[in-house]
XYZ file of C-alpha atoms in Angstrom:
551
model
C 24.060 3.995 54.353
C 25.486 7.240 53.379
C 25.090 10.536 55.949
C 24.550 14.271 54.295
C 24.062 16.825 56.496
C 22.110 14.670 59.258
C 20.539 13.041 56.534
C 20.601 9.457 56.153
C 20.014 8.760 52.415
C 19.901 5.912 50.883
C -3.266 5.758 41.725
C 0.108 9.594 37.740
C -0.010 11.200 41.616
C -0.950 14.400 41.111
C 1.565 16.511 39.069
C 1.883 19.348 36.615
C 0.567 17.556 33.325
C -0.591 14.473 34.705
C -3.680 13.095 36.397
C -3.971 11.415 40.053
C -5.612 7.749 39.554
C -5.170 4.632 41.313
C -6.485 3.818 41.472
C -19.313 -3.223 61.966
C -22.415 -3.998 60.479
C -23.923 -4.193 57.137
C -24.028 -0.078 56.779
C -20.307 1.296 57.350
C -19.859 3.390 60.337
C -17.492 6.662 59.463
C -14.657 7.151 61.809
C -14.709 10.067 64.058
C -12.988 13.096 62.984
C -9.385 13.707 64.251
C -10.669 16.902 65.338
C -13.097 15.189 67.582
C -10.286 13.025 69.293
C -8.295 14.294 72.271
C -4.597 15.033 71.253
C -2.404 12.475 72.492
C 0.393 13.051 74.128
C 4.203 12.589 71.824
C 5.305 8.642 72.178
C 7.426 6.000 70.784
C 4.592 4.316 68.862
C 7.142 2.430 67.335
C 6.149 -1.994 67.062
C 7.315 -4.614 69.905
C 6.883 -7.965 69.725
C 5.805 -10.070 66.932
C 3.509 -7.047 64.703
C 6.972 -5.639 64.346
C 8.163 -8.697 61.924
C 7.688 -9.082 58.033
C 4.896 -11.100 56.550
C 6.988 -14.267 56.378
C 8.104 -14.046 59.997
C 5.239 -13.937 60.690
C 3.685 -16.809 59.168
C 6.597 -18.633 60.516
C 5.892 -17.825 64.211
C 2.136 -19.072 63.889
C 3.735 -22.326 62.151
C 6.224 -22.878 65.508
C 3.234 -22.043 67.944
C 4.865 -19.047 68.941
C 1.415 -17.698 68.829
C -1.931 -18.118 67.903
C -3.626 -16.654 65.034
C -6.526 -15.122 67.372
C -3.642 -13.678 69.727
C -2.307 -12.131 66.821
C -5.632 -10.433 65.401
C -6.350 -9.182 68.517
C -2.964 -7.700 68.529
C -3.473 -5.935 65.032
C -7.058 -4.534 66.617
C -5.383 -3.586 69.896
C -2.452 -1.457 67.609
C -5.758 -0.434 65.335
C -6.999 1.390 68.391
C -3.703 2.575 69.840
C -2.079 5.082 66.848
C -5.086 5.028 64.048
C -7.912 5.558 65.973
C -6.010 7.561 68.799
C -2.574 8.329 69.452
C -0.981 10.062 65.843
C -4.571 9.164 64.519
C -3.276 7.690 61.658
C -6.643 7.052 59.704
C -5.659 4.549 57.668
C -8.461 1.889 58.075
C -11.344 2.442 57.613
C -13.571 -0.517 58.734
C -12.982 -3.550 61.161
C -14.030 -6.915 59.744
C -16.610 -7.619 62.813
C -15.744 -11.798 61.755
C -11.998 -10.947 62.107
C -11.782 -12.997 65.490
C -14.284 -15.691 64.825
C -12.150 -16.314 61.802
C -9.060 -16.138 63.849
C -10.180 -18.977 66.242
C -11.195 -21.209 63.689
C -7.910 -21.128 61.684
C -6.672 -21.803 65.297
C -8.790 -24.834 65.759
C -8.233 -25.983 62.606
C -4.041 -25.921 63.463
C -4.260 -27.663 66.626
C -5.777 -30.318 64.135
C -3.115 -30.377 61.722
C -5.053 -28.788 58.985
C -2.700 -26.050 57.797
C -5.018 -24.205 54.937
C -2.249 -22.297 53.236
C 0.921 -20.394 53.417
C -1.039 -17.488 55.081
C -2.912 -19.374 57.666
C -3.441 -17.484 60.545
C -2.271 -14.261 58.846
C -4.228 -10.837 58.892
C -4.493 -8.925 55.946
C -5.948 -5.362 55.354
C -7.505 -4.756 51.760
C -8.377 -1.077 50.553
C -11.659 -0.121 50.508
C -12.843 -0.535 46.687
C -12.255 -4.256 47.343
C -15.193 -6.178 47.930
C -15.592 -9.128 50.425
C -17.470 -11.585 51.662
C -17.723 -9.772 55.107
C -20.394 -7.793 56.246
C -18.386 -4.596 55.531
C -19.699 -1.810 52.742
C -17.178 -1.492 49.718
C -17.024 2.525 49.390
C -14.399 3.514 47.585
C -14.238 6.410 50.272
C -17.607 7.563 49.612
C -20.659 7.800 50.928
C -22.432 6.833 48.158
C -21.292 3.456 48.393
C -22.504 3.139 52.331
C -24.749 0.518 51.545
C -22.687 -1.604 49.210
C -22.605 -4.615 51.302
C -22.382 -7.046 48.735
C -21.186 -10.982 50.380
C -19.290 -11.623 48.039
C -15.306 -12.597 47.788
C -13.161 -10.446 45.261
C -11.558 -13.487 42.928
C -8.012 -11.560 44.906
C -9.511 -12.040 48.284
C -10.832 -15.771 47.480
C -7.428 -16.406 47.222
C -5.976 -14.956 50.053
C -8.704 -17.203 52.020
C -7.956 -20.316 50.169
C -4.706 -19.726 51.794
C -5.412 -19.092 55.189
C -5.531 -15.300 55.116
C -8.019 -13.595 57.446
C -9.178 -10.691 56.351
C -9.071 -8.178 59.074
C -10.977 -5.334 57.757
C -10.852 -2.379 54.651
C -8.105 0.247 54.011
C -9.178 4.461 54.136
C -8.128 6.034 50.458
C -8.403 8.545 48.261
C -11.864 8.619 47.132
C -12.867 7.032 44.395
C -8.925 5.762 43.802
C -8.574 9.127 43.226
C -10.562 9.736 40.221
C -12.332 12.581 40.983
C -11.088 15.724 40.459
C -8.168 17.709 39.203
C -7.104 19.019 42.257
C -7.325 16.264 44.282
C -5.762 15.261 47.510
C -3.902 11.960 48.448
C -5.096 9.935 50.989
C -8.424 11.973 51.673
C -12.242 10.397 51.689
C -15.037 12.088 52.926
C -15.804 8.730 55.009
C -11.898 8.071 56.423
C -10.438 11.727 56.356
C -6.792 12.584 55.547
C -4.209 9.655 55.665
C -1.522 10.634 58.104
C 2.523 9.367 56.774
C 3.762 7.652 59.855
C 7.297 9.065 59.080
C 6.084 12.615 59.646
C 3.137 13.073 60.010
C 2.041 16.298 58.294
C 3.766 14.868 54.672
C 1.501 13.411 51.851
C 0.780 9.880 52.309
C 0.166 9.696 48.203
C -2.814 8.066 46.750
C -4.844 6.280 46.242
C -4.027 3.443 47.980
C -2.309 5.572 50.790
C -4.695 3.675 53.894
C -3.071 0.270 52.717
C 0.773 2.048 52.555
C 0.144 3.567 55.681
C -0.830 0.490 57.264
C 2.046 -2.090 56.468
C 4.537 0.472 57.093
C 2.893 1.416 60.486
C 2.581 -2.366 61.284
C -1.313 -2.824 61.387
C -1.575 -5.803 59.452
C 1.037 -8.258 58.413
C 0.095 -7.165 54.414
C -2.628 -5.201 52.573
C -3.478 -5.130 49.222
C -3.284 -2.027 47.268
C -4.627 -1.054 43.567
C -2.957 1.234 41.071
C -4.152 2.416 37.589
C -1.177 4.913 37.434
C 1.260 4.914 40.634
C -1.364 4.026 43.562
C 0.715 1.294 44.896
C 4.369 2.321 43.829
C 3.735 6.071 44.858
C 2.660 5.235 48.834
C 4.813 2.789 48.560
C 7.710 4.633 48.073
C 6.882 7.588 50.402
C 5.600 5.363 53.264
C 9.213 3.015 53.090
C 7.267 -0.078 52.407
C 7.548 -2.829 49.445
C 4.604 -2.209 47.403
C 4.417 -4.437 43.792
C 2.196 -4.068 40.878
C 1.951 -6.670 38.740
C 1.477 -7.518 35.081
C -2.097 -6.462 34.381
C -4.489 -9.612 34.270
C -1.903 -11.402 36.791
C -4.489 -10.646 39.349
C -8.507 -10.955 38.518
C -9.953 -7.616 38.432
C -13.540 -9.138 39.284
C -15.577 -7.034 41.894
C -13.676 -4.199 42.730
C -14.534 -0.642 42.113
C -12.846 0.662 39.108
C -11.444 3.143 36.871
C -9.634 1.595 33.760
C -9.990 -2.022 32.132
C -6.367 -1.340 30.577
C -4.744 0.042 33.782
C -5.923 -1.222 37.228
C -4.602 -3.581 38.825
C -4.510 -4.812 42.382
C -1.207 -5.764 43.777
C 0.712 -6.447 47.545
C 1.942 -4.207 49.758
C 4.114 -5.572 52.753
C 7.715 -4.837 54.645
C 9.717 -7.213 52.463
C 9.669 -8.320 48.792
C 9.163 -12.380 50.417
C 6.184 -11.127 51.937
C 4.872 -9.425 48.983
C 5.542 -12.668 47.163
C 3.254 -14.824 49.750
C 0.787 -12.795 48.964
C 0.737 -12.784 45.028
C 0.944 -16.082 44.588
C -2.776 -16.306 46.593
C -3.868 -13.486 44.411
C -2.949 -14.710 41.205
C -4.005 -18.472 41.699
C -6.732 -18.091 39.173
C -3.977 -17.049 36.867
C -0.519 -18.706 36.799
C -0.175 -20.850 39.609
C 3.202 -19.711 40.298
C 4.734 -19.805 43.423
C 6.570 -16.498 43.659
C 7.928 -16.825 46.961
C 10.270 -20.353 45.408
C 11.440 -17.672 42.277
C 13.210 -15.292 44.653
C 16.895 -15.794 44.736
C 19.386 -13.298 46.949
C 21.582 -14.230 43.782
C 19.398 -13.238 41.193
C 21.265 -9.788 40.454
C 24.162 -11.695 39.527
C 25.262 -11.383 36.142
C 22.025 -9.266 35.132
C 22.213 -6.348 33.134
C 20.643 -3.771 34.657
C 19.344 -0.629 32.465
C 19.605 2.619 34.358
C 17.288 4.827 33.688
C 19.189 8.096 34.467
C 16.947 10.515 32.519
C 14.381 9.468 35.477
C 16.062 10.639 38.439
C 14.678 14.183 38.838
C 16.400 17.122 39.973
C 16.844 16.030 43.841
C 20.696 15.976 44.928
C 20.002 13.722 47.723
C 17.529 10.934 45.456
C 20.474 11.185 43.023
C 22.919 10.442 46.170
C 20.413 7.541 47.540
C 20.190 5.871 43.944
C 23.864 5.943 43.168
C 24.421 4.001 46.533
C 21.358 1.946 45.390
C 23.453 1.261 42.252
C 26.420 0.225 44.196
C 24.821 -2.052 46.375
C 23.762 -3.865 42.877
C 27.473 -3.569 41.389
C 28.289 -5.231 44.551
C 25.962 -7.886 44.394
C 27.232 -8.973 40.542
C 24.948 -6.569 38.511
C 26.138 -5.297 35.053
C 24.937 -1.814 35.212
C 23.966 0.017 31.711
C 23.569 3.439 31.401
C 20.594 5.118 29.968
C 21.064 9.139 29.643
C 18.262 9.767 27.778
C 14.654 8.388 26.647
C 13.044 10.059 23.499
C 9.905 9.292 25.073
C 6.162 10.220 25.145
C 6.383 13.192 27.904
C 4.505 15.119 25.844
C 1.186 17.253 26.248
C -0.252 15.218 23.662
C 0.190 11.697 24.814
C -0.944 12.848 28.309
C -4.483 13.860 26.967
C -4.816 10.267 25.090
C -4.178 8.737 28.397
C -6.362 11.019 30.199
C -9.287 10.598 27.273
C -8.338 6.614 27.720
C -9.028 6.949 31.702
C -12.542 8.938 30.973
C -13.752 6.530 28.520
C -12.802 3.508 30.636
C -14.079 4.853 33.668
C -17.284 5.668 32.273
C -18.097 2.578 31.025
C -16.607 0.111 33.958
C -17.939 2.170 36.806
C -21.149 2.095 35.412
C -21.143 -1.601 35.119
C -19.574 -2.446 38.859
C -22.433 -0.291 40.138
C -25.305 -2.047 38.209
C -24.038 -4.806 39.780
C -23.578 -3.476 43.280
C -25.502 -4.190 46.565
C -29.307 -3.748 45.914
C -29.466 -1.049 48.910
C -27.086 1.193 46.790
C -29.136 4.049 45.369
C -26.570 5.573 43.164
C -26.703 3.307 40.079
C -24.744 5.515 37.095
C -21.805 7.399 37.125
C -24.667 10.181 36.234
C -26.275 9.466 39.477
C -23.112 9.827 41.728
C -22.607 13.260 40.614
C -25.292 14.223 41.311
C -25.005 12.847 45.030
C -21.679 14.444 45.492
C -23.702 17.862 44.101
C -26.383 17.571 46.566
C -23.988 16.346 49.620
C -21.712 18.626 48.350
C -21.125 19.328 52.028
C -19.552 16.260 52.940
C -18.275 14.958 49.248
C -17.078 18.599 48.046
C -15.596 19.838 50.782
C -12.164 20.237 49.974
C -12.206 19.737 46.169
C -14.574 19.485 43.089
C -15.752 16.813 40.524
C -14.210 17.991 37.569
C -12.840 14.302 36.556
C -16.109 12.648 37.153
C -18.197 15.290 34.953
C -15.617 14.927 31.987
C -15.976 11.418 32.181
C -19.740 11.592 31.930
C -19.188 13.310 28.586
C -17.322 10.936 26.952
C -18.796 8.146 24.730
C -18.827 4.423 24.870
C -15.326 2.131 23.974
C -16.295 1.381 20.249
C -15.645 5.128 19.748
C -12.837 6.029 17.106
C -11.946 8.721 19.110
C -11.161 6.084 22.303
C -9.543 3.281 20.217
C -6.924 5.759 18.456
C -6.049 7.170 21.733
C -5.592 3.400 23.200
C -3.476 2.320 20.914
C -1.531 5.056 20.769
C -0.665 5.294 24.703
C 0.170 1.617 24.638
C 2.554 1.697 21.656
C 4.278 5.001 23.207
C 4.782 2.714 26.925
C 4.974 -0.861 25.533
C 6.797 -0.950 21.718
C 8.229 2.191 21.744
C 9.003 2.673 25.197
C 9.685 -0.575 27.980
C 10.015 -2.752 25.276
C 12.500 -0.509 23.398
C 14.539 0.279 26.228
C 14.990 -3.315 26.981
C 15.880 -4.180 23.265
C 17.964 -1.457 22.421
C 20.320 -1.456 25.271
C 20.169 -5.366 25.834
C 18.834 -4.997 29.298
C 16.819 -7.321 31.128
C 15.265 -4.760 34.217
C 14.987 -1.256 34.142
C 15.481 0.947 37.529
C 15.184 4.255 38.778
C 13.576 6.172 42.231
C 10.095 5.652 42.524
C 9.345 8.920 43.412
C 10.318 12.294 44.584
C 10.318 13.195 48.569
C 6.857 13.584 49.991
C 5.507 17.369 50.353
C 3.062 18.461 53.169
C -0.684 17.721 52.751
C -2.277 20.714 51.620
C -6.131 20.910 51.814
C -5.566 24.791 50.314
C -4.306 23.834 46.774
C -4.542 19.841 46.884
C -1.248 17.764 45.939
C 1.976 19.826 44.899
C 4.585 17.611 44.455
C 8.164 18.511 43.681
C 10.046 17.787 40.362
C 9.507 14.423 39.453
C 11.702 11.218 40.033
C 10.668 8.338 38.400
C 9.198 6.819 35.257
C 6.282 4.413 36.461
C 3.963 5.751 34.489
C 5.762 3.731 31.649
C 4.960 0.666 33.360
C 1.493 2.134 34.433
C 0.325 2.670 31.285
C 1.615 -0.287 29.344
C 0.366 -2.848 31.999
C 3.899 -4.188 33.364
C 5.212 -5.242 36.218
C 6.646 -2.896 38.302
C 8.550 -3.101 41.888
C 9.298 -0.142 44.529
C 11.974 -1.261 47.345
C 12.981 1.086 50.526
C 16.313 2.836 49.718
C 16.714 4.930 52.763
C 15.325 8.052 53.992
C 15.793 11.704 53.456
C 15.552 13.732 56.270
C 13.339 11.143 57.894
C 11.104 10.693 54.407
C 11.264 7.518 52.935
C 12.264 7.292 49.162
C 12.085 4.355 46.895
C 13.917 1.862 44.206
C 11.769 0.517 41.186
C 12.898 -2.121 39.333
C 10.418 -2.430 36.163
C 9.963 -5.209 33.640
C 8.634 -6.664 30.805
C 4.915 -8.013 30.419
C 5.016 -11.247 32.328
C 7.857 -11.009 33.628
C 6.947 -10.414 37.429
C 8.996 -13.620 38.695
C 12.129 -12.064 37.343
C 11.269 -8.420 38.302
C 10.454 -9.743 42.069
C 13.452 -11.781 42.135
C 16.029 -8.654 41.127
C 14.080 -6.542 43.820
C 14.473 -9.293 46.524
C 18.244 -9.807 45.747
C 18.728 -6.060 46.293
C 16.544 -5.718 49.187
C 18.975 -8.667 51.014
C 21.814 -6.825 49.953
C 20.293 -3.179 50.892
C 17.978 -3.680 54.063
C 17.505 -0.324 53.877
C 14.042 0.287 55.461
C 13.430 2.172 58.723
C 10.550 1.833 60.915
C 8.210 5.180 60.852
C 9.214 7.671 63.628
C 5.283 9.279 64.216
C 7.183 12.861 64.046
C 4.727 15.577 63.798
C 6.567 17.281 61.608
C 10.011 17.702 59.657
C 11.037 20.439 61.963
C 10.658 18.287 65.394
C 14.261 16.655 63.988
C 16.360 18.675 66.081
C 18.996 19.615 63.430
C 16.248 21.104 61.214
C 14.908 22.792 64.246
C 18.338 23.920 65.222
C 18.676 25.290 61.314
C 15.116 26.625 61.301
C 14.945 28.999 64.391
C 16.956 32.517 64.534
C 20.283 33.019 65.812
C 21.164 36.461 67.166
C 24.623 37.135 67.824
């Protein structure tokens, strides 16, 4: 670790030119407002005991009888009530699976028989909330809308978490509708879960839209969750949370029953403390695909002799990401990498290629949404993308509180996917991310990974103006918009924020790219549990800079 200062440095989301996307009982109960709570006193909210491990560790503990799966959900629910519900109020989850413990003590009964289901037997998982089970929870998508959509039926992702032994513990708060709503949206906010709260510090932006699920692995409320990104909704709260967060190849994991945005962008993915754990988990999500086991592809050795292309042009403007990336780089150096510079990328930043991907989004979202909610839960009144407008217009209260529609009304007006206008835009976003830009990069400078930060440091959540972000680190959107595999690893923190590695790959290639991630993560170990600070300035050196000194 290199120290700067005090500093120990090591869903699109919401920018100038781009656009944010992701990405009980049978009716969903909305928790309580923070403002509703009593403030809790400061603690150490920090994990003890066996919630504090990785995925793996944990699985491995059930396996030796160190505990019992049942012991261990009620653990999860016990933390559930300690720092999201009270406490820092964290607000990322959004619903308790009422069968959580019932499955629990069956997976236990079916142990003490020697029945092992899975790799993930015993384990709790969270899944965001546009994920639909086979629970008696509502899949909302944040929104009360969706209140009703209680649909028994297993996601094809979440069938294979079960087949495995995962219980699923309950459903993830996010930005609503994965953060396809407006313009000016912001992060981690749903007029059902409220804001997000960063663990870190707790004032900064969580990012979105699949900030509930970052929140909660890096906060230790379930051993994984599952995330979904059209265009950096796992890598982003991934990255500012200080949590492993992978999205895979697009069409590695079925998209079936899941409330969407794009059918060339979304995809769900893992998001866990370690890379291994993240691996667990794909493999059960992806069993209708591949059939690979991840978890036997990852190799602490697998940097060695790898030429790594690095993506320098993507670093931003931030002295202290540019200090925790070079010591990123080292570490790989160290670990046999062959690293390749890349200065510059004559790439698609351009106003132009943003509005194709934008008109892409609005045409695809259009025409999915309005097929997932013919399909949804017969108690769901609002059938047509036309018909939740106009509930957000006349609960405009609750839905339109802190921003507007502007996304979901431009989507309305687009036509259906066998217009000109759509296909031309398609294939021109694709050829600017895949041919002519991941592909490229890899050909040209005879690289077989790409890498750069995932992001730049989190800002403060801001209901007055929505998301401002700093300048820019990163170049997911690349990997967003083409479909590939991309991989965000914990570098180290700045100034108690957590910033992020990516390593990105070629289509397919999400063995490899997990692999070169899990290699530097051995050699790294760079993440840091959250602290729960309320804000930035509680670090006494800030304080100490921030307050006036007479003389």
């Amino acid at each position: 670790m290199l120290k700067q200062r005090g500093r120990i440095v090591l869903g699109w989301v919401a920018t100038v030119g781009m656009v944010s996307a992701c990405g009980g009982g049978p009716v969903q109960e909305a928790p309580k407002k923070t403002a509703d709570k009593e403030a809790a006193a400061p603690g150490d909210y920090r994990p003890d005991g066996i919630i504090a491990r990785s995925l793996p560790e944990i699985s491995a503990a059930l396996r030796a009888g160190e505990t019992t799966s049942e012991e261990l959900t009620q653990a999860y629910l016990d933390r559930i009530d300690a720092i999201d519900r009270a406490g820092p109020t964290l607000q990322a989850v959004l619903t308790i699976n009422p069968h959580a413990l019932d499955d629990a003590k069956a997976l236990d009964e079916a142990f003490a028989k020697g029945e092992i289901v899975g790799p993930l037997h015993g384990v709790p998982i969270l899944l965001k909330d546009n994920i639909e089970s086979a629970d008696p929870m509502a899949t909302t998508a944040g929104s009360f809308a969706l209140m009703e959509n209680v649909t028994g039926r297993d996601s094809p992702l979440v069938a294979g978490l079960r087949e495995q032994g995962a219980i699923i513990l309950g459903k993830t708060n996010l930005t609503q509708w994965a953060n396809f709503r407006s313009s000016d949206s912001m992060s981690g906010w749903s007029s059902l879960g409220g804001q997000v709260r960063n663990p870190h510090i707790l004032d900064r932006n969580p990012c979105g839209s699949s900030s509930g699920s970052g929140v909660a692995a890096a906060a230790s409320l379930a051993a994984g969750t599952v995330g979904t990104e059209t265009n950096g909704s796992i890598i982003c709260p991934s990255n500012v949370n200080g949590i492993v967060g992978f999205k895979p190849t697009v069409g590695l994991v079925p998209q079936d029953l899941i409330v969407p945005i794009s059918s060339s962008q979304d995809t769900a993915g893992p998001m866990t403390k370690t890379v291994s754990g993240a691996a667990m988990m794909l493999t059960a999500m992806a069993k209708g695909g591949t059939g690979i086991d991840y978890s036997a592809r990852l190799s602490e050795n697998a940097l060695q002799g790898v030429r790594v292309g690095v993506m320098r042009f993507a670093t931003g403007s931030n002295h202290d990401i540019h200090m925790a990336f070079d010591t990123s780089l080292a570490i790989m150096d160290e670990a046999g990498a062959e690293l390749i510079e890349i200065d510059s990328f004559d790439g698609p930043e351009t106003d132009k290629f943003w509005d194709k991907a934008l008109t892409v989004l609005e045409y695809e979202f259009k025409a999915t949404l309005n097929a997932y909610l013919a399909n949804a839960a017969p108690a769901v009144v609002s059938r047509t993308l036309v018909d939740v407008i106009a509930f957000n217009d006349d609960n405009a209260g609750e839905e339109l509180t802190l921003f507007g529609q502007d996304t979901m009304v431009s989507s309305e007006a687009r036509g259906d996917l066998t217009d000109t206008e759509y296909l031309e835009a398609l294939r021109d976003v694709q050829t600017a991310t895949r041919q002519n830009g991941i592909d490229k990069l890899l050909a040209q400078y005879r690289v077989d990974v790409l890498v750069a930060p995932s992001g730049p440091v989190a800002p403060r959540v801001d209901p007055i103006n929505g998301d401002v972000w700093p300048d820019w680190a990163g170049a997911g959107y690349l990997a967003a918009v083409a479909g590939y595999p991309h991989l965000t690893i914990p570098m180290g923190t700045i100034d108690g924020i957590p910033v992020g590695l990516s390593f990105m790959g070629a289509s397919g290639e999400d063995a490899q790219v997990l692999s070169y991630g899990f290699a530097f993560e051995q050699a790294s170990n760079a993440r840091v549990e959250p602290q729960y600070l309320p804000t930035a300035e509680a670090q006494p050196d800030i304080a100490a800079a921030m307050a006036r000194k007479d003389r």
